[in-house]
Structures are given as structure tokens and as C-alpha cells.
């Protein structure tokens, strides 16, 4: 079993629909996502199988180093994580967020034109799993609800 004891939540973001999502210090996680967060297009976003959108701070920093103006929450993620080997964050993997919440990664997140301002020359496809494997955000379902806070530990758990 992989233990990522140094991994932690470095950002929680919500919006009333659209991007960027704005930072909060703590959030209640329900089966459909963070309380206070809403998605405008429920065909492509939200619902129990896409309750949370997660991304890696290290990936964001790498994109910034390439010249992209992306910041946490700008690409629509609710939870920004630090310290995980992002290549291991794949569908089927489960994680404990803080003391209460357990999630399971369900899919890679397809980027859309709404996040184009976060990318040099509007190249939002830069975080497509199909063209840049390992640089995608991921969706997750919530297996156990609760409250999460910025700074909470993140740990891989057995399915």
C-alpha cells in the first residue's frame, strides 16, 4: 500500500458557476461535491461521478514555468494537492483527504474553452490526458463525506 504522508491539500476552491473558482479555507464535502460550489454545465461537469475535480500544485507550477498564467482554481479544480506522484493518481485509486473524507478517482477531466485564459495563446489542450498524459486534472466520486481544510494530509488508501 502506497503512503503519501507528505501529501496535503494546498487549495480548496468554489464558485457559483464557471471559472476561476475562488479559494476557501475549509469546505464540507457531500456526495455531489463541495458545499458552495456549482457547475454551469451539468452535461460535462458535476454529479456523483464528477463530484470533485482535483489537480496537482506541482503540475500548475510546471505549467507556469512554461509561461502559462494558470493559478489554483483557474482550471476549475476544487481541490489542489501537493506532494503526490501525480502519475499514480489514476482512475480506481482511492485517497483519504483529511481525517474524514474518502474519494475514488473516476476519470481524467477533459479541458474546455472556458479555461483558455489560463494558458498561453489559449492552449487549454495543454492539460488534455490524450495529448499530454499525466498533465490532466482528475474527477473523483465521494465515498465518505466530511469536512476538509487547507493543510489537511492526503493519503492513498486500499480500494
mmCIF file of C-alpha atoms in Angstrom:
data_model
loop_
_atom_site.group_PDB
_atom_site.id
_atom_site.type_symbol
_atom_site.label_atom_id
_atom_site.label_comp_id
_atom_site.label_asym_id
_atom_site.label_seq_id
_atom_site.Cartn_x
_atom_site.Cartn_y
_atom_site.Cartn_z
ATOM 1 C CA UNK A 1 0.000 0.000 0.000
ATOM 2 C CA UNK A 2 1.349 3.430 -1.001
ATOM 3 C CA UNK A 3 1.555 6.010 1.762
ATOM 4 C CA UNK A 4 1.968 9.626 0.724
ATOM 5 C CA UNK A 5 2.194 11.063 4.223
ATOM 6 C CA UNK A 6 3.846 14.238 2.954
ATOM 7 C CA UNK A 7 0.969 14.933 0.548
ATOM 8 C CA UNK A 8 -1.519 17.599 1.552
ATOM 9 C CA UNK A 9 -4.357 19.819 0.414
ATOM 10 C CA UNK A 10 -2.941 23.220 -0.556
ATOM 11 C CA UNK A 11 -6.094 24.693 -2.051
ATOM 12 C CA UNK A 12 -9.873 24.393 -1.896
ATOM 13 C CA UNK A 13 -11.814 26.371 -4.482
ATOM 14 C CA UNK A 14 -15.516 27.043 -5.130
ATOM 15 C CA UNK A 15 -17.630 29.170 -7.455
ATOM 16 C CA UNK A 16 -21.259 29.865 -8.193
ATOM 17 C CA UNK A 17 -20.628 28.506 -11.690
ATOM 18 C CA UNK A 18 -17.689 28.886 -14.003
ATOM 19 C CA UNK A 19 -14.027 29.716 -13.547
ATOM 20 C CA UNK A 20 -11.957 30.753 -11.845
ATOM 21 C CA UNK A 21 -13.018 29.009 -8.688
ATOM 22 C CA UNK A 22 -12.089 31.076 -5.648
ATOM 23 C CA UNK A 23 -10.218 29.927 -2.525
ATOM 24 C CA UNK A 24 -11.820 28.919 0.766
ATOM 25 C CA UNK A 25 -10.022 27.635 3.870
ATOM 26 C CA UNK A 26 -12.421 24.758 4.589
ATOM 27 C CA UNK A 27 -15.334 23.032 2.891
ATOM 28 C CA UNK A 28 -17.943 20.392 3.602
ATOM 29 C CA UNK A 29 -17.730 17.540 1.080
ATOM 30 C CA UNK A 30 -21.025 15.918 0.057
ATOM 31 C CA UNK A 31 -21.704 13.112 -2.444
ATOM 32 C CA UNK A 32 -22.062 15.792 -5.145
ATOM 33 C CA UNK A 33 -19.067 17.966 -4.236
ATOM 34 C CA UNK A 34 -18.076 20.912 -2.079
ATOM 35 C CA UNK A 35 -20.853 22.883 -0.400
ATOM 36 C CA UNK A 36 -20.920 26.319 -2.037
ATOM 37 C CA UNK A 37 -19.681 25.093 -5.407
ATOM 38 C CA UNK A 38 -21.822 24.892 -8.529
ATOM 39 C CA UNK A 39 -21.197 23.917 -12.144
ATOM 40 C CA UNK A 40 -22.905 25.731 -15.016
ATOM 41 C CA UNK A 41 -22.893 22.801 -17.447
ATOM 42 C CA UNK A 42 -24.018 19.590 -15.775
ATOM 43 C CA UNK A 43 -23.669 17.629 -19.013
ATOM 44 C CA UNK A 44 -19.884 17.761 -18.680
ATOM 45 C CA UNK A 45 -19.290 18.708 -15.047
ATOM 46 C CA UNK A 46 -20.610 17.750 -11.621
ATOM 47 C CA UNK A 47 -22.771 14.886 -10.448
ATOM 48 C CA UNK A 48 -21.742 11.966 -8.250
ATOM 49 C CA UNK A 49 -19.085 10.569 -10.632
ATOM 50 C CA UNK A 50 -17.527 14.026 -11.068
ATOM 51 C CA UNK A 51 -18.192 15.391 -7.593
ATOM 52 C CA UNK A 52 -14.668 16.752 -7.172
ATOM 53 C CA UNK A 53 -12.087 17.966 -9.652
ATOM 54 C CA UNK A 54 -8.514 17.631 -8.384
ATOM 55 C CA UNK A 55 -5.216 18.972 -9.646
ATOM 56 C CA UNK A 56 -1.581 18.978 -8.668
ATOM 57 C CA UNK A 57 0.227 22.097 -7.457
ATOM 58 C CA UNK A 58 3.419 20.701 -8.981
ATOM 59 C CA UNK A 59 1.693 20.426 -12.385
ATOM 60 C CA UNK A 60 0.413 24.001 -12.051
ATOM 61 C CA UNK A 61 3.932 25.199 -11.205
ATOM 62 C CA UNK A 62 5.357 23.308 -14.193
ATOM 63 C CA UNK A 63 2.780 24.943 -16.469
ATOM 64 C CA UNK A 64 3.650 28.360 -15.017
ATOM 65 C CA UNK A 65 7.324 27.657 -15.800
ATOM 66 C CA UNK A 66 6.271 27.054 -19.434
ATOM 67 C CA UNK A 67 4.713 30.530 -19.469
ATOM 68 C CA UNK A 68 1.063 29.711 -18.790
ATOM 69 C CA UNK A 69 -0.760 32.141 -16.442
ATOM 70 C CA UNK A 70 -2.584 29.304 -14.622
ATOM 71 C CA UNK A 71 -3.173 29.504 -10.852
ATOM 72 C CA UNK A 72 -5.009 27.140 -8.459
ATOM 73 C CA UNK A 73 -8.737 27.158 -9.221
ATOM 74 C CA UNK A 74 -8.362 28.783 -12.653
ATOM 75 C CA UNK A 75 -8.760 25.467 -14.473
ATOM 76 C CA UNK A 76 -11.873 24.630 -12.472
ATOM 77 C CA UNK A 77 -10.405 22.300 -9.880
ATOM 78 C CA UNK A 78 -11.987 22.198 -6.419
ATOM 79 C CA UNK A 79 -9.045 20.596 -4.658
ATOM 80 C CA UNK A 80 -5.378 21.395 -5.273
ATOM 81 C CA UNK A 81 -2.944 18.813 -3.902
ATOM 82 C CA UNK A 82 0.782 18.878 -3.244
ATOM 83 C CA UNK A 83 3.217 16.030 -2.693
ATOM 84 C CA UNK A 84 1.543 13.197 -4.623
ATOM 85 C CA UNK A 85 3.230 11.454 -7.515
ATOM 86 C CA UNK A 86 0.614 12.709 -9.994
ATOM 87 C CA UNK A 87 1.366 9.849 -12.408
ATOM 88 C CA UNK A 88 -0.156 7.475 -9.814
ATOM 89 C CA UNK A 89 -3.391 9.491 -9.476
ATOM 90 C CA UNK A 90 -5.410 7.383 -11.904
ATOM 91 C CA UNK A 91 -8.991 6.092 -12.154
ATOM 92 C CA UNK A 92 -9.678 3.492 -9.474
ATOM 93 C CA UNK A 93 -7.215 4.913 -6.913
ATOM 94 C CA UNK A 94 -8.632 5.947 -3.555
ATOM 95 C CA UNK A 95 -7.451 8.697 -1.221
ATOM 96 C CA UNK A 96 -8.270 9.949 2.240
ATOM 97 C CA UNK A 97 -8.493 13.731 2.423
ATOM 98 C CA UNK A 98 -8.032 14.930 5.981
ATOM 99 C CA UNK A 99 -9.498 12.861 8.789
ATOM 100 C CA UNK A 100 -12.950 12.209 7.327
ATOM 101 C CA UNK A 101 -13.258 12.256 3.532
ATOM 102 C CA UNK A 102 -12.521 9.321 1.224
ATOM 103 C CA UNK A 103 -12.641 9.658 -2.569
ATOM 104 C CA UNK A 104 -12.084 7.461 -5.601
ATOM 105 C CA UNK A 105 -10.656 8.813 -8.851
ATOM 106 C CA UNK A 106 -13.197 8.144 -11.630
ATOM 107 C CA UNK A 107 -11.785 9.732 -14.804
ATOM 108 C CA UNK A 108 -9.492 12.269 -16.385
ATOM 109 C CA UNK A 109 -11.026 15.696 -16.902
ATOM 110 C CA UNK A 110 -11.453 16.879 -20.485
ATOM 111 C CA UNK A 111 -10.383 20.523 -20.788
ATOM 112 C CA UNK A 112 -12.794 23.041 -22.326
ATOM 113 C CA UNK A 113 -12.516 26.502 -23.843
ATOM 114 C CA UNK A 114 -13.700 28.173 -20.622
ATOM 115 C CA UNK A 115 -10.226 27.670 -19.135
ATOM 116 C CA UNK A 116 -8.390 29.092 -22.182
ATOM 117 C CA UNK A 117 -7.399 32.330 -20.353
ATOM 118 C CA UNK A 118 -5.200 30.207 -18.053
ATOM 119 C CA UNK A 119 -2.990 29.121 -20.953
ATOM 120 C CA UNK A 120 -0.536 30.884 -23.225
ATOM 121 C CA UNK A 121 -2.217 31.516 -26.578
ATOM 122 C CA UNK A 122 -5.375 29.948 -25.122
ATOM 123 C CA UNK A 123 -3.891 26.437 -25.429
ATOM 124 C CA UNK A 124 -6.210 24.754 -22.925
ATOM 125 C CA UNK A 125 -5.489 21.412 -24.629
ATOM 126 C CA UNK A 126 -2.141 21.559 -22.827
ATOM 127 C CA UNK A 127 -3.796 19.660 -19.936
ATOM 128 C CA UNK A 128 -5.522 17.038 -22.077
ATOM 129 C CA UNK A 129 -4.760 13.481 -20.957
ATOM 130 C CA UNK A 130 -4.911 12.355 -24.603
ATOM 131 C CA UNK A 131 -2.208 14.716 -25.854
ATOM 132 C CA UNK A 132 -0.215 15.288 -22.641
ATOM 133 C CA UNK A 133 -0.567 12.132 -20.490
ATOM 134 C CA UNK A 134 -0.069 12.839 -16.808
ATOM 135 C CA UNK A 135 -0.846 16.559 -17.018
ATOM 136 C CA UNK A 136 -4.638 16.235 -16.725
ATOM 137 C CA UNK A 137 -6.884 17.153 -13.858
ATOM 138 C CA UNK A 138 -8.968 14.252 -12.499
ATOM 139 C CA UNK A 139 -12.543 13.747 -11.366
ATOM 140 C CA UNK A 140 -13.468 11.813 -8.229
ATOM 141 C CA UNK A 141 -16.532 10.376 -6.538
ATOM 142 C CA UNK A 142 -17.003 10.850 -2.802
ATOM 143 C CA UNK A 143 -17.084 7.588 -0.856
ATOM 144 C CA UNK A 144 -17.133 9.165 2.619
ATOM 145 C CA UNK A 145 -18.289 12.723 3.301
ATOM 146 C CA UNK A 146 -16.968 15.195 5.845
ATOM 147 C CA UNK A 147 -15.037 18.432 6.145
ATOM 148 C CA UNK A 148 -11.686 19.207 4.547
ATOM 149 C CA UNK A 149 -9.302 22.077 5.250
ATOM 150 C CA UNK A 150 -6.306 23.610 3.535
ATOM 151 C CA UNK A 151 -3.282 21.877 5.060
ATOM 152 C CA UNK A 152 -5.049 18.545 5.647
ATOM 153 C CA UNK A 153 -2.981 15.448 4.845
ATOM 154 C CA UNK A 154 -3.733 13.288 1.802
ATOM 155 C CA UNK A 155 -3.099 9.552 1.896
ATOM 156 C CA UNK A 156 -3.586 6.778 -0.654
ATOM 157 C CA UNK A 157 -5.808 4.002 0.729
ATOM 158 C CA UNK A 158 -6.628 0.481 -0.442
ATOM 159 C CA UNK A 159 -9.759 0.001 -2.533
#
